[in-house]
Amino acid sequence: MPTLDELLEHKDDPMKKRLQRQILKTVMTQATGTKLETVRQTLKPTFEMDTLKDELYEVYSALLNSFEGKAQKALAQRISESAKLIVNVENDGETFVNSFKTR
């Protein structure tokens, strides 16, 4: 690591400045990438619906078997709409998490 005196001695050297800028950019990019990955890993589980899907499937199956005729068809339609919403939440969450970029 250069000392302050060494840095001041070459403060007007354009090559030295360019090298320092490149080093700074590299270090900042690495730090940002690490922090970004931490954010992604933290956010990703909040949008996963696997456990919720399993529970809903059991409840929906029990409900569908409890009804017949028009009531069963209406319930099946609502269940289908709910399933589409769950898929949309997962897709939106994945899109949101992947939207974070570094330069």
CSV table of C-alpha atoms in Angstrom, one decimal:
chain,number,residue,atom,x,y,z
A,1,MET,CA,0.0,0.0,0.0
A,2,PRO,CA,1.5,3.3,-1.0
A,3,THR,CA,2.1,6.0,1.6
A,4,LEU,CA,0.5,9.4,1.5
A,5,ASP,CA,3.9,11.0,0.6
A,6,GLU,CA,4.2,8.6,-2.4
A,7,LEU,CA,0.7,9.4,-3.6
A,8,LEU,CA,1.2,13.2,-3.3
A,9,GLU,CA,4.5,12.9,-5.1
A,10,HIS,CA,2.7,11.5,-8.2
A,11,LYS,CA,-0.5,13.4,-7.8
A,12,ASP,CA,-0.3,15.1,-11.2
A,13,ASP,CA,0.9,12.0,-13.1
A,14,PRO,CA,-1.9,11.1,-15.6
A,15,MET,CA,-0.9,7.5,-15.8
A,16,LYS,CA,-0.9,7.1,-12.0
A,17,LYS,CA,-4.4,8.8,-11.8
A,18,ARG,CA,-5.7,6.5,-14.5
A,19,LEU,CA,-4.4,3.4,-12.6
A,20,GLN,CA,-5.8,4.7,-9.3
A,21,ARG,CA,-9.2,5.3,-11.0
A,22,GLN,CA,-9.2,1.8,-12.5
A,23,ILE,CA,-8.3,0.2,-9.1
A,24,LEU,CA,-11.0,2.2,-7.4
A,25,LYS,CA,-13.6,1.2,-10.0
A,26,THR,CA,-12.6,-2.5,-9.7
A,27,VAL,CA,-12.8,-2.5,-5.9
A,28,MET,CA,-16.2,-0.7,-5.9
A,29,THR,CA,-17.6,-3.0,-8.6
A,30,GLN,CA,-16.6,-6.1,-6.5
A,31,ALA,CA,-18.1,-4.6,-3.3
A,32,THR,CA,-21.3,-3.7,-5.0
A,33,GLY,CA,-21.6,-7.1,-6.6
A,34,THR,CA,-21.2,-8.8,-3.3
A,35,LYS,CA,-23.8,-6.6,-1.6
A,36,LEU,CA,-26.1,-7.0,-4.6
A,37,GLU,CA,-25.9,-10.8,-4.3
A,38,THR,CA,-26.7,-10.5,-0.6
A,39,VAL,CA,-29.8,-8.5,-1.4
A,40,ARG,CA,-30.9,-11.0,-4.0
A,41,GLN,CA,-30.5,-13.9,-1.7
A,42,THR,CA,-32.4,-12.1,1.0
A,43,LEU,CA,-35.3,-11.1,-1.2
A,44,LYS,CA,-35.7,-14.3,-3.2
A,45,PRO,CA,-37.3,-16.5,-0.5
A,46,THR,CA,-39.9,-13.8,0.1
A,47,PHE,CA,-41.4,-14.4,-3.3
A,48,GLU,CA,-41.2,-18.2,-3.3
A,49,MET,CA,-44.6,-19.8,-2.9
A,50,ASP,CA,-43.7,-23.5,-2.7
A,51,THR,CA,-44.9,-24.2,0.8
A,52,LEU,CA,-48.0,-22.1,0.3
A,53,LYS,CA,-48.8,-24.0,-2.9
A,54,ASP,CA,-48.7,-27.3,-1.1
A,55,GLU,CA,-51.1,-26.1,1.6
A,56,LEU,CA,-53.5,-24.5,-0.9
A,57,TYR,CA,-53.5,-27.7,-3.0
A,58,GLU,CA,-54.7,-29.7,0.0
A,59,VAL,CA,-57.3,-27.2,0.9
A,60,TYR,CA,-58.6,-26.8,-2.6
A,61,SER,CA,-58.8,-30.6,-3.1
A,62,ALA,CA,-60.8,-30.9,0.0
A,63,LEU,CA,-63.1,-28.1,-1.0
A,64,LEU,CA,-63.7,-29.4,-4.5
A,65,ASN,CA,-64.6,-32.8,-3.2
A,66,SER,CA,-67.2,-31.2,-0.8
A,67,PHE,CA,-69.2,-29.6,-3.7
A,68,GLU,CA,-71.0,-30.8,-6.8
A,69,GLY,CA,-72.4,-29.3,-9.9
A,70,LYS,CA,-72.4,-25.6,-10.5
A,71,ALA,CA,-71.0,-24.8,-7.1
A,72,GLN,CA,-68.0,-27.1,-7.8
A,73,LYS,CA,-67.5,-25.5,-11.2
A,74,ALA,CA,-67.6,-22.0,-9.7
A,75,LEU,CA,-65.2,-23.0,-7.0
A,76,ALA,CA,-62.8,-24.6,-9.5
A,77,GLN,CA,-62.8,-21.3,-11.5
A,78,ARG,CA,-61.9,-19.3,-8.4
A,79,ILE,CA,-59.2,-21.8,-7.5
A,80,SER,CA,-57.8,-21.5,-11.0
A,81,GLU,CA,-57.8,-17.7,-10.7
A,82,SER,CA,-56.0,-17.9,-7.4
A,83,ALA,CA,-53.4,-20.3,-8.8
A,84,LYS,CA,-52.7,-17.8,-11.6
A,85,LEU,CA,-52.3,-15.0,-9.1
A,86,ILE,CA,-49.7,-17.1,-7.2
A,87,VAL,CA,-47.8,-17.8,-10.4
A,88,ASN,CA,-47.9,-14.1,-11.2
A,89,VAL,CA,-46.5,-13.2,-7.7
A,90,GLU,CA,-43.6,-15.6,-8.2
A,91,ASN,CA,-42.9,-14.3,-11.7
A,92,ASP,CA,-43.1,-10.6,-10.5
A,93,GLY,CA,-40.9,-11.4,-7.6
A,94,GLU,CA,-38.3,-13.1,-9.8
A,95,THR,CA,-38.4,-10.1,-12.2
A,96,PHE,CA,-38.0,-7.7,-9.3
A,97,VAL,CA,-35.0,-9.5,-7.8
A,98,ASN,CA,-33.3,-9.9,-11.1
A,99,SER,CA,-33.8,-6.2,-12.0
A,100,PHE,CA,-31.0,-5.1,-9.7
A,101,LYS,CA,-27.9,-4.6,-11.8
A,102,THR,CA,-24.4,-3.3,-11.4
A,103,ARG,CA,-22.6,-1.3,-14.0
